Every structure is written in structure tokens, then in C-alpha cells.
């Protein structure tokens, strides 16, 4: 699973290797964005910094809860994102059981593929609902890797000084979500009704879904979200199914 992740990551890096990071974010680049998104770029230090075409997200720690009734499973998580064509690849290894998973969104398709003992396939999820849900996972991260916000596949709609709505259109997938910001200008929450929840029995149903950024850290003049929580809002209460701490985000990787 890890070799598969590394192979796919290398493929995406090589796909755009001729792109340089000489262009920088300017105020004219963000002039058409809603007010709170512009403020986020400025407050977090992106103006005057190189534009981003890919990134490694380095997780210090991460945990998943496989169902509302179960406890937390600690993970080793590696993640890579690419911007020009939206791509997200993640590798997750459970530390309390011999389970490894590769989760990918690319070219409008997604696959969640997992093995026990790195031999026995136990998960192979794909299809329309899986692809749309995977794109929404990437959607939650478009301000972590803010060049996403400037791409043609993202359409912004202003709401007020603390809120902006966005529409993500890629291939045959068309979803919307709302981004919330604090008074300082930092992104604090994403929310959508377009992600599919896999109920018992294998039925996919759209449920309210949110991602929360609880804290920020500063490195090399940039402020990035550090503590992240992912939550399903179900009829019988909230189900927080992922939480983690980002150590750093390495932008414009070439190997």
C-alpha cells in the first residue's frame, strides 16, 4: 500500500515537473474572491509567496473512528495534493492492527483500497458516491493549499464578512460547500450537504458534513491550520470520525 502511494505520488509530481514556482500570489490574483477569502490570504501570509502547484501534508498524528460506536484507532498518515488538476492521495496505516489503506481522488474518480497484513484486500470502494465524497474531502482542504481557490473549477459566491460559499465542479461532479472564518480572518469550518454517508447495509445517503480547523501554527511566514476534526452530523448526534494534527505542509515538492 505504501509503495502504491509513493508510485502514484511520483506520477503526479512528474506530470507537472516543468512548472516552476517563480510566480507569486499578488493582491490582483485574489481581487475577485469573496471578502473573507481575500482576508485569509493576507492574514495567513500568502501574498508575496510562491503560488502552489502541489503539496505534501505532514501529519504529526491522526486518528480514525470506524463507526460511531467504536473507539479511536491511531494512524500513520501520509498525504499528497496536486492543484492544476485536483488530485488527493493519502496512505493510512493503523498502528493497532495490520491494516493499510490507500485513498485516492484523480481524474474525477476515487478509490479507497485497503489490505490486512498487506496481503488480504478488505476494502475496495469506488463508484459515483465514493468519488463525490472523495472530492469533498479535497474540497475541505482548498484553503490549506490556497492555489486551489484560484482554479477555474472553484466558483466563489460571497455571503458576508465571515462566510463564503463555493462550488466545486470537476468532471461529472458538482458540489457546494460553505466556508466560515473568525474575526481575525482565519478559516475555522467547512460545511456541506453533498457528501454521502455509508449507512449500515451499504446504503449511501447524503448527510450534513463538516471539517473544523481548531488551531493554527506559523512556519516560514505562513500560518497553516494544525488541528483538524472531521464530523458527520447525524440524526442521533454528531459523529466525529477523524481528527489529527498537521506538523507542516511542504509546498511545491519536486521529488
Short mmCIF file of C-alpha atoms in Angstrom, two decimals:
data_model
loop_
_atom_site.label_atom_id
_atom_site.label_comp_id
_atom_site.label_asym_id
_atom_site.label_seq_id
_atom_site.Cartn_x
_atom_site.Cartn_y
_atom_site.Cartn_z
CA UNK A 1 0.00 0.00 0.00
CA UNK A 2 2.78 2.42 0.84
CA UNK A 3 4.61 1.59 -2.40
CA UNK A 4 1.38 2.19 -4.32
CA UNK A 5 1.01 5.59 -2.63
CA UNK A 6 4.61 6.53 -3.44
CA UNK A 7 4.25 5.42 -7.08
CA UNK A 8 1.08 7.47 -7.60
CA UNK A 9 2.56 10.46 -5.79
CA UNK A 10 5.65 10.33 -8.06
CA UNK A 11 3.42 10.10 -11.14
CA UNK A 12 1.59 13.30 -10.17
CA UNK A 13 4.81 15.16 -9.34
CA UNK A 14 6.31 14.21 -12.73
CA UNK A 15 3.09 15.20 -14.50
CA UNK A 16 3.79 18.89 -13.83
CA UNK A 17 7.54 18.86 -13.20
CA UNK A 18 8.11 21.58 -15.82
CA UNK A 19 6.08 24.06 -13.76
CA UNK A 20 8.16 26.49 -11.73
CA UNK A 21 7.22 28.30 -8.55
CA UNK A 22 8.50 31.67 -9.78
CA UNK A 23 5.03 33.21 -9.90
CA UNK A 24 3.86 34.70 -6.64
CA UNK A 25 0.47 35.42 -5.10
CA UNK A 26 -0.50 39.05 -5.61
CA UNK A 27 -3.44 41.10 -4.44
CA UNK A 28 -4.69 41.25 -8.02
CA UNK A 29 -4.92 37.43 -8.04
CA UNK A 30 -7.40 37.46 -5.16
CA UNK A 31 -9.33 40.62 -6.04
CA UNK A 32 -12.37 38.70 -7.32
CA UNK A 33 -12.60 36.39 -4.29
CA UNK A 34 -15.14 37.00 -1.51
CA UNK A 35 -14.00 39.38 1.23
CA UNK A 36 -13.24 36.75 3.93
CA UNK A 37 -11.23 34.60 1.48
CA UNK A 38 -9.13 37.62 0.48
CA UNK A 39 -8.56 38.38 4.14
CA UNK A 40 -7.50 34.78 4.78
CA UNK A 41 -4.79 35.02 2.06
CA UNK A 42 -3.47 38.20 3.66
CA UNK A 43 -3.69 37.18 7.33
CA UNK A 44 -2.04 33.81 6.70
CA UNK A 45 0.84 35.37 4.78
CA UNK A 46 0.34 34.04 1.24
CA UNK A 47 0.55 37.39 -0.58
CA UNK A 48 4.07 37.71 -1.98
CA UNK A 49 4.76 33.99 -1.58
CA UNK A 50 5.12 31.47 -4.46
CA UNK A 51 1.95 30.09 -5.98
CA UNK A 52 1.40 26.44 -5.14
CA UNK A 53 1.03 23.56 -7.61
CA UNK A 54 1.31 20.64 -5.17
CA UNK A 55 1.97 19.82 -1.51
CA UNK A 56 2.91 17.13 0.96
CA UNK A 57 0.77 17.32 4.09
CA UNK A 58 2.85 16.01 7.01
CA UNK A 59 0.65 14.66 9.80
CA UNK A 60 2.18 14.62 13.28
CA UNK A 61 -0.61 12.33 14.49
CA UNK A 62 -4.01 11.21 13.26
CA UNK A 63 -6.89 9.06 14.46
CA UNK A 64 -9.97 7.49 12.89
CA UNK A 65 -13.19 6.18 14.41
CA UNK A 66 -14.53 3.48 12.11
CA UNK A 67 -18.11 3.75 13.42
CA UNK A 68 -19.95 5.92 15.97
CA UNK A 69 -19.85 3.05 18.50
CA UNK A 70 -16.12 2.28 18.20
CA UNK A 71 -13.12 3.91 19.83
CA UNK A 72 -10.31 5.82 18.18
CA UNK A 73 -7.69 3.99 16.07
CA UNK A 74 -4.33 5.72 15.81
CA UNK A 75 -2.95 6.11 12.28
CA UNK A 76 0.24 6.87 10.47
CA UNK A 77 -0.93 9.16 7.66
CA UNK A 78 0.87 10.45 4.56
CA UNK A 79 -0.84 12.80 2.11
CA UNK A 80 -0.12 14.45 -1.22
CA UNK A 81 -2.23 17.01 -3.10
CA UNK A 82 -1.90 18.39 -6.63
CA UNK A 83 -3.64 21.55 -7.81
CA UNK A 84 -3.69 22.09 -11.59
CA UNK A 85 -5.86 19.00 -11.96
CA UNK A 86 -7.30 18.34 -8.50
CA UNK A 87 -5.67 15.24 -7.02
CA UNK A 88 -5.53 13.93 -3.46
CA UNK A 89 -3.67 10.76 -2.43
CA UNK A 90 -3.46 9.50 1.14
CA UNK A 91 -1.81 6.49 2.78
CA UNK A 92 -3.06 5.41 6.20
CA UNK A 93 -1.59 2.66 8.36
CA UNK A 94 -3.40 1.59 11.54
CA UNK A 95 -0.96 1.28 14.44
CA UNK A 96 -3.12 -1.13 16.47
CA UNK A 97 -3.93 -3.62 13.70
CA UNK A 98 -2.27 -4.84 10.45
CA UNK A 99 -4.43 -2.61 8.19
CA UNK A 100 -3.17 -0.29 5.46
CA UNK A 101 -5.32 1.89 3.18
CA UNK A 102 -4.66 3.99 0.10
CA UNK A 103 -7.29 6.66 -0.64
CA UNK A 104 -7.11 8.49 -3.99
CA UNK A 105 -9.09 11.06 -5.99
CA UNK A 106 -7.85 11.69 -9.55
CA UNK A 107 -9.47 12.43 -12.92
CA UNK A 108 -12.95 12.52 -11.41
CA UNK A 109 -12.63 9.02 -9.94
CA UNK A 110 -11.86 7.80 -6.43
CA UNK A 111 -10.84 4.53 -4.86
CA UNK A 112 -10.41 3.53 -1.22
CA UNK A 113 -8.31 0.37 -1.24
CA UNK A 114 -7.26 -1.44 1.93
CA UNK A 115 -5.42 -4.62 2.87
CA UNK A 116 -4.85 -6.65 6.04
CA UNK A 117 -1.27 -7.83 6.55
CA UNK A 118 -0.56 -6.01 3.26
CA UNK A 119 -1.95 -9.13 1.55
CA UNK A 120 -5.68 -9.58 2.04
CA UNK A 121 -7.96 -6.99 0.35
CA UNK A 122 -10.65 -5.88 2.79
CA UNK A 123 -11.78 -2.57 1.25
CA UNK A 124 -12.17 -1.61 -2.42
CA UNK A 125 -14.67 1.24 -2.52
CA UNK A 126 -15.27 3.14 -5.75
CA UNK A 127 -18.14 4.50 -7.81
CA UNK A 128 -20.15 7.72 -8.01
CA UNK A 129 -20.78 8.16 -4.29
CA UNK A 130 -17.19 7.34 -3.33
CA UNK A 131 -15.83 9.75 -5.96
CA UNK A 132 -18.10 12.61 -4.89
CA UNK A 133 -17.24 12.06 -1.23
CA UNK A 134 -13.51 11.97 -2.01
CA UNK A 135 -13.77 15.23 -3.93
CA UNK A 136 -15.46 16.80 -0.91
CA UNK A 137 -12.56 15.67 1.29
CA UNK A 138 -10.29 17.59 -1.09
CA UNK A 139 -12.81 20.48 -1.04
CA UNK A 140 -12.31 20.87 2.71
CA UNK A 141 -8.59 21.48 2.08
CA UNK A 142 -8.67 24.17 -0.61
CA UNK A 143 -7.61 26.84 1.88
CA UNK A 144 -4.84 24.66 3.36
CA UNK A 145 -3.34 24.68 -0.16
CA UNK A 146 -4.80 28.01 -1.30
CA UNK A 147 -3.93 27.87 -5.00
CA UNK A 148 -6.97 25.59 -5.26
CA UNK A 149 -9.09 28.66 -4.52
CA UNK A 150 -7.96 30.36 -7.73
CA UNK A 151 -8.60 27.49 -10.15
CA UNK A 152 -11.38 27.52 -12.73
CA UNK A 153 -13.07 24.51 -11.14
CA UNK A 154 -13.81 26.56 -7.99
CA UNK A 155 -16.61 29.15 -8.23
CA UNK A 156 -16.96 31.50 -5.25
CA UNK A 157 -20.08 33.28 -4.02
CA UNK A 158 -19.88 35.98 -1.34
CA UNK A 159 -22.19 35.75 1.66
CA UNK A 160 -20.94 38.13 4.35
CA UNK A 161 -17.72 39.27 6.07
CA UNK A 162 -17.24 35.94 7.85
CA UNK A 163 -18.73 33.48 5.35
CA UNK A 164 -18.26 32.47 1.72
CA UNK A 165 -19.88 29.80 -0.41
CA UNK A 166 -18.02 27.82 -3.07
CA UNK A 167 -18.97 25.44 -5.85
CA UNK A 168 -16.53 22.72 -6.94
CA UNK A 169 -17.14 21.44 -10.48
CA UNK A 170 -14.85 18.70 -11.74
CA UNK A 171 -15.56 16.11 -14.41
CA UNK A 172 -19.14 14.94 -13.70
CA UNK A 173 -19.15 16.05 -10.06
CA UNK A 174 -20.78 19.30 -8.94
CA UNK A 175 -20.85 20.07 -5.20
CA UNK A 176 -21.18 23.12 -2.96
CA UNK A 177 -19.92 24.00 0.49
CA UNK A 178 -19.72 26.92 2.89
CA UNK A 179 -16.53 28.26 4.47
CA UNK A 180 -16.61 30.06 7.82
CA UNK A 181 -13.92 32.42 9.15
CA UNK A 182 -13.21 34.05 12.51
CA UNK A 183 -12.90 37.80 13.12
CA UNK A 184 -9.13 37.64 12.62
CA UNK A 185 -9.61 36.15 9.16
CA UNK A 186 -8.64 32.53 9.77
CA UNK A 187 -10.67 29.71 8.24
CA UNK A 188 -12.40 27.76 11.02
CA UNK A 189 -15.03 25.49 9.45
CA UNK A 190 -16.28 23.98 6.21
CA UNK A 191 -19.78 22.56 5.84
CA UNK A 192 -21.68 20.76 3.07
CA UNK A 193 -24.77 18.64 2.50
CA UNK A 194 -23.35 16.95 -0.60
CA UNK A 195 -21.23 14.18 0.92
CA UNK A 196 -22.50 10.59 1.04
CA UNK A 197 -22.64 8.68 4.33
CA UNK A 198 -22.43 4.90 4.07
CA UNK A 199 -25.16 3.55 6.33
CA UNK A 200 -25.34 0.00 7.65
CA UNK A 201 -26.36 -2.29 4.83
CA UNK A 202 -24.31 -0.35 2.30
CA UNK A 203 -26.87 2.36 1.54
CA UNK A 204 -25.40 5.77 0.59
CA UNK A 205 -27.29 8.80 1.91
CA UNK A 206 -26.31 12.47 1.82
CA UNK A 207 -25.73 13.87 5.32
CA UNK A 208 -24.52 17.17 6.72
CA UNK A 209 -20.74 17.05 6.96
CA UNK A 210 -18.16 19.46 8.35
CA UNK A 211 -14.43 19.95 8.77
CA UNK A 212 -13.14 22.09 11.64
CA UNK A 213 -9.76 23.80 11.99
CA UNK A 214 -9.19 24.25 15.72
CA UNK A 215 -5.73 25.78 15.76
CA UNK A 216 -3.05 27.38 13.58
CA UNK A 217 0.74 27.32 13.56
CA UNK A 218 3.22 29.56 11.78
CA UNK A 219 6.22 28.43 9.74
CA UNK A 220 8.29 30.32 7.17
CA UNK A 221 5.94 33.28 7.45
CA UNK A 222 2.80 31.25 6.69
CA UNK A 223 0.00 30.39 9.09
CA UNK A 224 -1.47 26.94 8.46
CA UNK A 225 -4.30 25.05 10.18
CA UNK A 226 -2.78 22.48 12.53
CA UNK A 227 -5.52 20.66 14.45
CA UNK A 228 -8.30 19.29 12.26
CA UNK A 229 -11.54 17.44 13.03
CA UNK A 230 -13.94 15.81 10.54
CA UNK A 231 -17.56 15.39 11.65
CA UNK A 232 -20.77 13.79 10.39
CA UNK A 233 -23.93 15.43 11.74
CA UNK A 234 -26.34 12.52 12.04
CA UNK A 235 -29.92 12.38 13.27
CA UNK A 236 -28.88 10.84 16.59
CA UNK A 237 -25.95 13.19 17.18
CA UNK A 238 -22.55 14.20 15.85
CA UNK A 239 -20.10 11.51 14.77
CA UNK A 240 -16.53 12.80 14.79
CA UNK A 241 -14.73 10.22 12.70
CA UNK A 242 -11.29 11.73 12.02
CA UNK A 243 -9.00 14.01 13.98
CA UNK A 244 -5.36 14.89 13.60
CA UNK A 245 -2.58 17.39 13.93
CA UNK A 246 -0.68 18.68 10.89
CA UNK A 247 3.02 19.16 11.57
CA UNK A 248 3.72 21.06 8.36
CA UNK A 249 2.70 21.48 4.73
CA UNK A 250 5.55 21.34 2.23
CA UNK A 251 4.59 23.26 -0.90
CA UNK A 252 5.84 22.72 -4.47
CA UNK A 253 7.60 19.38 -3.96
CA UNK A 254 9.66 18.03 -6.85
CA UNK A 255 10.62 14.54 -5.66
#
